XYZ file of N, CA and C in Angstrom:
780
model
N 189.142 189.869 -25.519
C 189.260 188.504 -25.896
C 188.339 188.259 -27.097
N 188.954 187.637 -28.057
C 188.154 187.287 -29.167
C 187.278 185.941 -28.880
N 186.005 186.040 -29.353
C 185.119 185.058 -28.994
C 183.867 185.101 -29.838
N 182.861 184.283 -29.753
C 181.679 184.200 -30.451
C 180.607 183.640 -29.405
N 179.344 183.723 -29.902
C 178.311 183.388 -29.096
C 177.569 182.241 -29.718
N 177.168 181.253 -28.898
C 176.448 180.200 -29.357
C 175.068 180.182 -28.645
N 174.093 180.330 -29.527
C 172.688 180.227 -29.132
C 171.937 179.051 -29.791
N 171.369 178.224 -28.828
C 170.825 177.034 -29.442
C 171.826 176.170 -30.186
N 171.609 176.002 -31.472
C 172.628 175.179 -32.238
C 173.422 176.095 -33.245
N 173.245 177.435 -33.097
C 173.710 178.364 -34.045
C 174.878 179.139 -33.520
N 176.045 179.330 -34.260
C 177.116 180.097 -33.742
C 177.084 181.519 -34.463
N 176.928 182.566 -33.630
C 176.970 183.861 -34.333
C 178.236 184.409 -34.010
N 179.105 184.885 -35.063
C 180.499 185.323 -34.866
C 180.707 186.481 -35.828
N 181.800 187.231 -35.552
C 182.316 188.290 -36.353
C 183.270 187.572 -37.273
N 183.628 188.336 -38.348
C 184.546 187.926 -39.220
C 185.893 187.420 -38.848
N 186.307 187.972 -37.686
C 187.751 187.651 -37.179
C 187.476 186.582 -36.053
N 186.353 186.027 -35.840
C 186.024 184.931 -34.767
C 187.101 183.783 -35.074
N 187.962 183.382 -34.066
C 188.798 182.249 -34.322
C 188.290 180.882 -34.186
N 187.083 180.761 -33.616
C 186.391 179.451 -33.443
C 186.337 178.578 -34.725
N 186.567 177.323 -34.605
C 186.472 176.420 -35.721
C 186.055 175.018 -35.162
N 185.704 174.257 -36.086
C 185.358 172.828 -35.750
C 186.659 171.996 -35.843
N 186.826 171.157 -35.029
C 187.936 170.321 -34.995
C 187.876 169.206 -36.018
N 188.987 168.928 -36.590
C 188.974 167.743 -37.723
C 189.677 166.681 -37.005
N 189.350 165.389 -37.371
C 189.829 164.121 -36.852
C 190.528 163.403 -37.962
N 191.804 163.042 -37.940
C 192.545 162.327 -38.785
C 191.963 161.016 -39.116
N 191.730 160.542 -40.201
C 191.231 159.299 -40.615
C 189.778 159.136 -40.267
N 189.065 160.230 -40.031
C 187.597 160.045 -39.608
C 186.844 160.885 -40.635
N 185.585 160.602 -40.878
C 184.794 161.438 -41.802
C 184.432 162.801 -41.235
N 184.292 163.755 -42.257
C 183.977 164.976 -41.803
C 182.537 165.318 -41.697
N 181.805 164.307 -41.747
C 180.299 164.609 -41.783
C 179.851 164.822 -40.463
N 179.110 165.833 -40.217
C 178.484 166.359 -39.051
C 176.979 165.960 -38.955
N 176.555 165.040 -38.007
C 175.414 164.625 -37.940
C 174.460 165.623 -36.967
N 173.276 166.016 -37.437
C 172.571 166.766 -36.512
C 172.128 165.889 -35.424
N 172.038 166.425 -34.344
C 171.426 165.594 -33.186
C 170.070 165.719 -33.201
N 169.233 164.659 -32.795
C 167.794 164.646 -32.812
C 167.168 165.222 -31.726
N 167.986 165.563 -30.618
C 167.472 166.181 -29.354
C 166.802 167.509 -29.773
N 165.829 168.106 -28.969
C 165.331 169.403 -29.278
C 166.326 170.467 -28.838
N 166.300 171.541 -29.513
C 167.287 172.630 -29.213
C 166.816 173.260 -27.964
N 167.683 174.050 -27.261
C 167.259 174.733 -26.025
C 167.363 176.300 -26.427
N 166.849 177.086 -25.591
C 166.771 178.552 -25.672
C 167.869 179.124 -24.849
N 168.596 178.230 -24.155
C 169.616 178.856 -23.208
C 170.897 178.846 -24.085
N 171.692 180.015 -23.945
C 172.816 180.147 -24.582
C 173.988 179.786 -23.795
N 175.148 179.398 -24.596
C 176.461 178.996 -23.879
C 177.523 179.830 -24.797
N 178.434 180.368 -24.052
C 179.503 181.220 -24.787
C 180.714 180.320 -24.929
N 181.470 180.780 -25.979
C 182.766 179.805 -26.177
C 183.803 180.861 -26.633
N 184.995 180.443 -26.239
C 186.215 181.358 -26.438
C 187.355 180.407 -26.633
N 188.385 180.914 -27.475
C 189.536 180.089 -27.776
C 190.690 180.333 -26.693
N 190.890 181.358 -26.313
C 192.116 181.786 -25.577
C 192.105 181.182 -24.141
N 191.071 181.061 -23.440
C 191.149 180.481 -22.053
C 189.750 180.921 -21.409
N 189.673 180.307 -20.202
C 188.401 180.595 -19.422
C 188.179 182.102 -19.190
N 187.043 182.631 -19.153
C 186.858 184.108 -18.836
C 186.904 184.288 -17.463
N 187.051 185.494 -17.053
C 187.127 185.878 -15.723
C 185.716 185.519 -14.997
N 185.850 185.094 -13.823
C 184.581 184.732 -12.930
C 184.032 183.386 -13.199
N 184.647 182.584 -13.829
C 184.233 181.175 -14.148
C 185.264 180.223 -13.672
N 184.803 179.127 -13.166
C 185.698 178.065 -12.433
C 186.232 177.285 -13.720
N 187.569 177.057 -13.630
C 188.212 176.212 -14.641
C 187.747 174.778 -14.576
N 187.338 174.103 -15.625
C 186.701 172.733 -15.452
C 187.051 172.051 -16.719
N 187.147 170.678 -16.532
C 187.426 169.802 -17.725
C 186.255 168.833 -17.896
N 185.796 168.554 -19.097
C 184.623 167.600 -19.318
C 185.122 166.340 -20.052
N 184.527 165.216 -19.866
C 185.006 163.999 -20.500
C 183.892 163.357 -21.250
N 183.990 163.266 -22.584
C 183.156 162.459 -23.319
C 183.919 161.083 -23.589
N 183.388 160.071 -22.899
C 183.939 158.597 -22.948
C 182.997 157.823 -23.748
N 183.580 157.161 -24.984
C 182.732 156.380 -25.780
C 183.285 154.924 -25.704
N 182.375 153.986 -25.931
C 182.700 152.626 -26.090
C 182.834 152.231 -27.543
N 183.396 151.025 -27.883
C 183.607 150.633 -29.201
C 182.432 150.808 -30.242
N 181.156 150.729 -29.528
C 179.977 150.837 -30.326
C 179.475 152.318 -30.437
N 180.411 153.265 -30.095
C 180.097 154.680 -30.215
C 179.116 155.121 -29.343
N 178.779 154.552 -28.267
C 177.834 154.992 -27.317
C 178.603 155.763 -26.157
N 177.998 156.686 -25.455
C 178.607 157.683 -24.561
C 178.294 157.347 -23.152
N 179.328 157.441 -22.354
C 179.179 156.986 -20.827
C 178.476 158.100 -20.171
N 177.354 157.858 -19.447
C 176.739 158.836 -18.600
C 176.283 158.316 -17.372
N 176.239 159.130 -16.302
C 175.837 158.580 -14.989
C 174.839 159.510 -14.184
N 173.969 159.039 -13.437
C 173.148 159.757 -12.691
C 173.552 160.160 -11.302
N 173.362 161.227 -10.802
C 173.909 161.907 -9.609
C 173.084 161.304 -8.359
N 173.744 161.037 -7.369
C 173.067 160.596 -6.118
C 172.134 161.510 -5.565
N 170.976 161.002 -5.214
C 169.916 161.852 -4.630
C 169.272 162.906 -5.483
N 169.737 162.903 -6.810
C 169.092 163.804 -7.672
C 168.287 163.114 -8.739
N 167.055 162.673 -8.659
C 166.413 161.725 -9.613
C 166.475 162.356 -11.055
N 166.791 161.341 -11.952
C 166.624 161.603 -13.487
C 167.657 162.773 -13.885
N 168.811 162.792 -13.061
C 169.821 163.932 -13.503
C 171.117 163.146 -14.009
N 171.261 163.155 -15.293
C 172.316 162.324 -15.885
C 173.392 163.390 -16.600
N 174.660 162.938 -16.535
C 175.714 163.784 -17.020
C 176.912 162.862 -17.494
N 177.753 163.559 -18.291
C 179.101 163.070 -18.576
C 180.043 163.408 -17.396
N 181.041 162.666 -17.252
C 182.112 163.008 -16.129
C 182.744 164.340 -16.433
N 182.992 165.174 -15.271
C 183.675 166.457 -15.416
C 184.090 166.792 -14.088
N 185.021 167.716 -14.035
C 185.489 168.204 -12.642
C 186.544 169.452 -12.778
N 186.744 169.955 -11.714
C 187.801 171.193 -11.745
C 189.085 170.793 -11.999
N 189.774 171.773 -12.645
C 191.176 171.571 -12.947
C 191.962 172.653 -12.035
N 193.188 172.065 -11.445
C 193.877 172.871 -10.601
C 194.703 173.866 -11.445
N 195.095 174.913 -10.805
C 196.083 175.856 -11.551
C 197.312 175.285 -11.856
N 197.702 175.597 -13.102
C 198.851 174.908 -13.748
C 198.846 173.481 -14.194
N 197.671 172.916 -13.877
C 197.656 171.420 -14.168
C 197.341 171.291 -15.582
N 197.998 170.323 -16.297
C 197.764 169.919 -17.674
C 196.399 169.460 -17.933
N 195.542 170.087 -18.902
C 194.157 169.895 -18.872
C 193.742 168.355 -19.260
N 194.609 167.782 -20.106
C 194.351 166.431 -20.534
C 194.611 165.499 -19.407
N 195.600 165.723 -18.618
C 195.934 165.053 -17.367
C 194.688 165.195 -16.389
N 194.205 166.348 -16.382
C 193.175 166.747 -15.438
C 191.928 165.897 -15.743
N 191.761 165.805 -17.006
C 190.567 165.040 -17.420
C 190.675 163.483 -17.270
N 191.939 162.981 -17.337
C 192.122 161.556 -16.937
C 191.954 161.374 -15.451
N 192.452 162.339 -14.666
C 192.257 162.411 -13.293
C 190.867 162.283 -12.869
N 190.023 163.233 -13.377
C 188.652 163.290 -13.017
C 187.942 162.055 -13.411
N 188.257 161.452 -14.662
C 187.599 160.162 -15.071
C 187.849 159.116 -14.001
N 189.194 159.049 -13.576
C 189.455 158.014 -12.686
C 188.809 158.128 -11.211
N 188.722 159.384 -10.734
C 188.242 159.757 -9.566
C 186.630 159.435 -9.400
N 186.118 159.658 -10.517
C 184.477 159.656 -10.665
C 184.096 158.137 -10.999
N 184.784 157.448 -11.890
C 184.352 156.192 -12.476
C 185.158 155.100 -12.330
N 186.552 155.257 -11.779
C 187.469 154.211 -11.644
C 188.116 153.813 -12.981
N 187.764 154.405 -14.099
C 188.303 154.115 -15.321
C 189.756 154.673 -15.535
N 190.553 153.861 -15.909
C 191.805 154.113 -16.422
C 192.273 153.652 -17.780
N 191.482 152.802 -18.335
C 191.718 152.243 -19.666
C 190.975 153.138 -20.605
N 191.618 154.194 -21.033
C 190.991 155.230 -21.979
C 192.063 155.749 -22.875
N 191.716 155.748 -24.053
C 192.553 156.303 -25.266
C 192.185 157.611 -25.682
N 193.075 158.597 -25.579
C 192.773 159.926 -26.036
C 192.334 160.056 -27.540
N 191.345 160.668 -27.901
C 190.922 160.750 -29.396
C 190.981 162.329 -29.826
N 190.573 163.181 -29.133
C 190.411 164.592 -29.520
C 190.145 165.478 -28.324
N 190.297 166.820 -28.690
C 190.179 167.834 -27.783
C 189.369 168.894 -28.362
N 188.384 169.460 -27.780
C 187.547 170.585 -28.381
C 188.542 171.815 -28.432
N 188.425 172.565 -29.517
C 189.389 173.617 -29.809
C 189.092 174.835 -29.069
N 188.148 175.006 -28.262
C 187.647 176.180 -27.546
C 187.051 175.830 -26.210
N 187.050 176.775 -25.225
C 186.328 176.725 -24.055
C 184.880 176.962 -24.147
N 184.156 176.219 -23.355
C 182.631 176.405 -23.309
C 182.192 176.810 -21.925
N 181.476 177.866 -21.927
C 180.943 178.150 -20.453
C 179.514 178.085 -20.258
N 179.141 177.755 -18.918
C 177.699 177.988 -18.725
C 177.585 178.614 -17.323
N 176.413 179.209 -16.966
C 176.112 179.939 -15.830
C 175.313 178.934 -14.865
N 175.568 179.126 -13.584
C 174.876 178.289 -12.596
C 173.542 178.928 -12.406
N 172.570 178.037 -12.294
C 171.188 178.663 -11.710
C 171.442 179.426 -10.306
N 170.679 180.240 -10.112
C 170.827 181.145 -8.913
C 171.017 180.339 -7.537
N 170.114 179.431 -7.396
C 170.124 178.563 -6.121
C 171.486 177.774 -6.038
N 171.776 177.120 -7.257
C 172.960 176.422 -7.285
C 174.249 177.250 -7.110
N 174.229 178.299 -7.727
C 175.325 179.323 -7.599
C 175.533 179.657 -6.158
N 174.598 179.943 -5.432
C 174.683 180.432 -3.985
C 175.285 179.256 -3.140
N 174.742 178.015 -3.436
C 175.122 176.885 -2.507
C 176.659 176.485 -2.780
N 177.011 176.550 -4.074
C 178.353 176.184 -4.555
C 179.366 177.167 -3.936
N 179.053 178.356 -4.204
C 180.034 179.419 -3.759
C 180.144 179.535 -2.161
N 178.923 179.248 -1.497
C 179.139 179.071 0.055
C 180.024 178.031 0.488
N 179.865 176.889 -0.370
C 180.784 175.521 -0.046
C 182.173 175.842 -0.489
N 182.459 176.536 -1.645
C 183.869 176.633 -2.073
C 184.426 177.891 -1.540
N 183.683 178.767 -1.047
C 184.340 179.970 -0.502
C 184.670 180.966 -1.738
N 183.884 180.992 -2.960
C 184.249 181.692 -4.021
C 183.080 182.472 -4.527
N 183.159 183.024 -5.613
C 182.020 183.835 -6.326
C 182.024 183.695 -7.719
N 181.874 182.330 -8.116
C 181.984 182.028 -9.587
C 180.514 182.317 -10.159
N 180.456 182.631 -11.344
C 179.233 182.849 -11.961
C 178.752 181.349 -12.579
N 179.839 180.611 -12.980
C 179.478 179.168 -13.413
C 180.795 178.636 -13.753
N 180.843 177.657 -14.789
C 181.957 176.942 -15.140
C 182.415 177.215 -16.645
N 183.747 177.181 -16.756
C 184.317 177.253 -18.207
C 185.108 175.977 -18.417
N 184.501 175.183 -19.400
C 184.977 173.831 -19.625
C 185.888 173.655 -20.866
N 186.846 172.740 -20.837
C 187.646 172.240 -21.896
C 187.230 170.734 -21.946
N 186.702 170.274 -23.131
C 186.211 169.061 -23.430
C 187.216 168.050 -24.138
N 187.276 166.891 -23.741
C 188.076 165.741 -24.261
C 187.294 164.629 -24.655
N 187.610 163.947 -25.715
C 187.017 162.708 -26.172
C 188.014 161.629 -25.928
N 187.603 160.498 -25.273
C 188.364 159.357 -24.994
C 187.654 158.135 -25.427
N 188.242 157.201 -25.765
C 187.809 155.834 -26.154
C 187.924 154.820 -25.025
N 186.990 154.268 -24.506
C 187.112 153.238 -23.483
C 187.656 151.960 -23.999
N 188.886 151.532 -23.393
C 189.484 150.304 -24.029
C 189.508 149.219 -23.089
N 188.912 149.404 -21.905
C 188.996 148.399 -20.859
C 187.721 147.417 -20.887
N 187.529 146.628 -19.807
C 186.346 145.844 -19.593
C 185.322 146.569 -18.675
N 184.085 146.312 -18.870
C 183.077 147.128 -18.038
C 183.372 146.781 -16.582
N 183.938 145.690 -16.187
C 184.133 145.475 -14.765
C 185.031 146.549 -14.061
N 185.740 147.342 -14.963
C 186.708 148.313 -14.428
C 185.931 149.521 -13.977
N 184.623 149.687 -14.495
C 183.846 150.753 -14.149
C 183.320 150.707 -12.766
N 183.583 151.749 -11.911
C 183.238 151.513 -10.492
C 182.931 153.025 -10.068
N 181.722 153.128 -9.725
C 181.157 154.634 -9.270
C 181.693 155.100 -8.043
N 182.384 154.068 -7.257
C 183.031 154.585 -5.928
C 184.407 155.171 -6.323
N 184.733 155.220 -7.564
C 185.942 155.906 -8.132
C 187.267 155.194 -7.548
N 188.209 156.007 -7.434
C 189.448 155.521 -6.819
C 189.659 155.701 -5.348
N 188.602 156.157 -4.634
C 188.639 156.335 -3.199
C 189.090 157.782 -2.693
N 189.558 158.470 -3.685
C 190.296 159.809 -3.246
C 189.112 160.969 -3.121
N 187.883 160.742 -3.595
C 186.935 161.698 -3.437
C 185.581 161.038 -3.137
N 184.656 161.832 -2.598
C 183.343 161.240 -2.316
C 182.697 160.866 -3.636
N 181.941 159.573 -3.702
C 181.183 159.305 -4.891
C 180.113 160.410 -5.258
N 179.865 160.595 -6.563
C 178.933 161.516 -6.955
C 177.757 160.826 -7.694
N 177.893 159.681 -8.229
C 177.102 158.915 -9.014
C 176.509 157.611 -8.416
N 175.384 157.173 -8.785
C 174.694 156.041 -8.327
C 174.310 155.028 -9.443
N 174.252 155.388 -10.641
C 173.943 154.510 -11.788
C 174.673 155.167 -13.067
N 174.998 154.111 -13.986
C 175.678 154.477 -15.170
C 175.050 153.798 -16.338
N 175.248 154.259 -17.613
C 174.698 153.686 -18.727
C 175.460 154.132 -20.034
N 175.385 153.380 -21.057
C 175.973 153.874 -22.410
C 174.808 154.356 -23.104
N 174.917 155.584 -23.737
C 173.649 156.177 -24.453
C 174.212 156.867 -25.829
N 172.988 156.996 -26.534
C 173.270 157.734 -27.831
C 173.482 159.264 -27.526
N 174.154 159.969 -28.517
C 174.346 161.328 -28.318
C 173.142 162.176 -28.039
N 171.918 161.879 -28.752
C 170.740 162.736 -28.510
C 170.246 162.429 -27.135
N 170.432 161.230 -26.679
C 169.908 160.898 -25.345
C 170.814 161.564 -24.181
N 171.921 161.746 -24.528
C 172.894 162.511 -23.408
C 172.400 163.918 -23.384
N 171.960 164.594 -24.371
C 171.557 165.922 -24.353
C 170.076 165.829 -23.668
N 169.304 164.945 -24.133
C 167.888 164.953 -23.514
C 167.890 164.828 -22.077
N 168.754 163.923 -21.481
C 168.565 163.688 -20.010
C 169.537 164.561 -19.266
N 170.259 165.538 -19.744
C 170.952 166.605 -19.139
C 170.175 167.609 -18.481
N 170.556 168.128 -17.330
C 169.978 169.397 -16.663
C 169.938 170.531 -17.728
N 168.935 171.311 -17.654
C 168.667 172.308 -18.761
C 169.886 173.281 -18.809
N 170.580 173.761 -17.705
C 171.685 174.580 -17.881
C 172.915 174.015 -18.593
N 172.878 172.725 -18.731
C 174.092 172.079 -19.406
C 173.694 171.580 -20.918
N 172.493 171.717 -21.178
C 172.115 171.284 -22.569
C 172.704 172.050 -23.665
N 173.004 173.262 -23.593
C 173.642 174.102 -24.884
C 175.121 173.610 -24.883
N 175.856 173.311 -23.692
C 177.145 172.926 -23.815
C 177.235 171.414 -24.319
N 176.265 170.555 -23.787
C 176.395 169.278 -24.494
C 176.000 169.229 -25.990
N 175.096 169.942 -26.421
C 174.632 170.124 -27.791
C 176.079 170.370 -28.521
N 176.829 171.442 -28.189
C 177.952 171.868 -28.871
C 179.088 170.914 -28.889
N 179.320 170.362 -27.576
C 180.333 169.226 -27.421
C 180.166 168.069 -28.473
N 178.902 167.571 -28.475
C 178.729 166.446 -29.261
C 178.627 166.830 -30.722
N 178.374 167.911 -31.031
C 178.663 168.305 -32.541
C 180.026 168.403 -32.921
N 180.874 168.898 -31.989
C 182.334 169.065 -32.369
C 182.908 167.638 -32.427
N 182.491 166.637 -31.587
C 182.992 165.359 -31.640
C 182.205 164.391 -32.587
N 181.102 164.887 -33.232
C 180.159 164.106 -34.094
C 180.846 163.362 -35.184
N 181.997 163.746 -35.764
C 182.657 162.921 -36.817
C 183.028 161.572 -36.319
N 183.257 161.443 -34.953
C 183.548 160.080 -34.386
C 182.296 159.162 -34.323
N 181.191 159.866 -33.977
C 179.992 159.051 -33.811
C 179.256 158.757 -35.106
N 179.626 159.388 -36.297
C 178.906 159.302 -37.385
C 179.160 157.973 -38.167
N 180.352 157.287 -37.879
C 180.613 156.034 -38.624
C 179.632 155.033 -37.952
N 179.216 154.052 -38.764
C 178.235 153.119 -38.405
C 179.124 151.832 -37.933
N 179.025 151.466 -36.595
C 179.743 150.449 -36.196
C 178.748 149.295 -35.717
N 177.445 149.440 -35.908
C 176.533 148.294 -35.523
C 176.868 146.889 -36.055
N 177.501 146.969 -37.365
C 177.642 145.568 -37.942
C 178.965 145.051 -37.429
N 179.903 145.822 -37.030
C 181.126 145.305 -36.379
C 180.969 144.962 -34.924
N 180.061 145.619 -34.237
C 179.677 145.319 -32.777
C 178.340 145.083 -32.704
N 177.678 143.794 -33.113
C 176.165 143.687 -32.956
C 175.944 143.449 -31.506
N 174.708 144.236 -31.219
C 174.229 144.130 -29.850
C 172.755 144.001 -29.771
N 172.184 143.600 -28.745
C 170.675 143.403 -28.702
C 170.110 144.856 -28.548
N 169.303 145.264 -29.351
C 168.689 146.547 -29.512
C 167.610 146.693 -28.241
N 167.483 147.662 -27.743
C 166.320 147.958 -26.848
C 165.772 149.366 -27.371
N 164.415 149.649 -26.860
C 163.604 150.864 -27.196
C 164.508 152.039 -27.082
N 164.470 152.960 -27.989
C 165.131 154.201 -27.968
C 166.555 154.108 -28.196
N 166.999 152.979 -28.832
C 168.513 152.989 -29.275
C 169.586 152.476 -28.299
N 169.061 151.953 -27.178
C 170.152 151.575 -26.266
C 170.597 150.127 -26.461
N 171.687 149.854 -25.634
C 172.301 148.453 -25.747
C 172.026 147.777 -24.455
N 172.055 146.340 -24.636
C 171.993 145.508 -23.481
C 173.430 145.176 -22.865
N 173.588 145.428 -21.658
C 174.963 145.154 -21.091
C 174.650 144.007 -19.880
N 175.597 143.148 -19.758
C 175.499 142.166 -18.811
C 176.672 142.591 -17.764
N 176.191 142.951 -16.542
C 177.067 143.224 -15.458
C 177.475 142.092 -14.774
N 178.763 141.963 -14.517
C 179.280 140.732 -13.907
C 179.911 141.186 -12.501
N 180.366 142.394 -12.320
C 180.987 142.752 -11.033
C 180.081 142.615 -9.899
N 180.630 142.305 -8.721
C 179.915 142.239 -7.531
C 179.574 143.491 -6.961
N 180.176 144.542 -7.484
C 179.884 145.850 -6.925
C 178.793 146.623 -7.463
N 178.222 146.078 -8.533
C 177.083 146.820 -9.050
C 176.075 145.739 -9.726
N 174.883 146.172 -9.892
C 173.870 145.409 -10.550
C 173.246 145.991 -11.745
N 172.578 145.397 -12.584
C 172.012 145.910 -13.794
C 170.577 145.797 -13.942
N 169.869 146.860 -14.311
C 168.401 146.777 -14.625
C 168.243 147.469 -15.936
N 167.064 146.875 -16.631
C 166.822 147.397 -17.947
C 165.860 148.528 -17.752
N 166.017 149.635 -18.576
C 164.999 150.783 -18.672
C 164.789 151.085 -20.090
N 163.572 151.515 -20.465
C 163.384 151.757 -21.909
C 163.873 153.158 -22.379
N 164.622 153.791 -21.645
C 165.081 155.182 -22.056
C 166.549 155.201 -22.502
N 167.034 154.007 -23.153
C 168.173 154.088 -23.930
C 169.289 153.287 -23.309
N 168.982 152.099 -22.796
C 170.016 151.124 -22.465
C 169.890 150.641 -21.095
N 170.722 149.760 -20.750
C 170.720 149.199 -19.345
C 171.339 150.169 -18.479
N 170.759 150.158 -17.257
C 171.112 151.016 -16.148
C 172.045 150.175 -15.163
N 173.247 150.609 -14.910
C 174.138 149.913 -13.977
C 174.075 150.637 -12.629
N 173.561 149.948 -11.694
C 173.435 150.667 -10.350
C 174.474 150.241 -9.299
N 175.009 151.319 -8.689
C 176.088 151.082 -7.617
C 175.327 150.650 -6.360
N 175.784 149.605 -5.796
C 175.079 149.070 -4.563
C 175.503 149.847 -3.321
N 176.824 150.030 -3.229
C 177.302 150.616 -2.062
C 177.071 152.097 -2.128
N 176.422 152.861 -1.213
C 176.073 154.189 -1.230
C 177.110 154.924 -0.376
N 177.260 156.150 -0.647
C 178.054 156.946 0.197
C 177.512 158.327 0.162
N 178.017 159.118 1.026
C 177.583 160.553 0.997
C 177.801 161.389 -0.225
N 177.149 162.303 -0.532
C 177.308 163.050 -1.800
C 177.439 164.586 -1.620
N 177.676 165.105 -2.687
C 177.757 166.505 -2.695
C 176.456 167.353 -2.680
N 176.428 168.633 -2.633
C 175.111 169.282 -2.591
C 174.251 169.146 -3.742
N 173.000 168.996 -3.493
C 172.030 168.721 -4.617
C 172.161 169.832 -5.598
N 172.252 169.469 -6.833
C 172.365 170.434 -7.956
C 173.853 170.811 -8.250
N 174.784 170.299 -7.386
C 176.195 170.721 -7.585
C 176.755 169.987 -8.656
N 177.592 170.675 -9.519
C 178.274 170.092 -10.635
C 179.740 169.972 -10.213
N 180.360 168.943 -10.437
C 181.723 168.754 -9.974
C 182.729 169.613 -10.880
């Protein structure tokens, strides 16, 4: 299978490597470097499909009109923030799987498709997480192979509900809109290389300056102020990149360290 290796922020490939960056119609081709520090963990990428031994998974990068990215913290795992993601069923259309996972985890249905990453990205589970997950799933996965999709949030924030659509157990307790570098910074270490690459692929969308079109009250570290009006959640300010929307109604969660 043709492929190439991503180490930190560099892609090392052979002459015939098929990997390429995606282009967006009507969007600038300027690739902004993320400010987040690079990691020493590697992530592999391939065009043709998920490699053997990895669970097929979809990732969702959801952005609001101000080009901030939706992130949520996992229940009972302090300071662990991530973008929505989840497993794809055999034969399931991957874009539809991404929309399904977005709805199940966040309640969001008002989302416009913008782009798809042109290759699969994989990461390995840490040893302890790997053993817990494979015991739970009855599998022997090394990690996850992900296909990433970029969606624009077109609804009202009252639509966001971390209880999801009720079909799955809730996984998150708080959510916030964040800058790309903050998304990488707050992710668990074994996901950072994938996040770095995903956000670089989608960076033409983030590079346009929309602050003048959508003025917001700035907070320390580049976050936005959001007023939560829903009865299901409350809002509290934090200095690490925007308001935190906290889900009041708790429910049981998955294993600690588990990635959906």
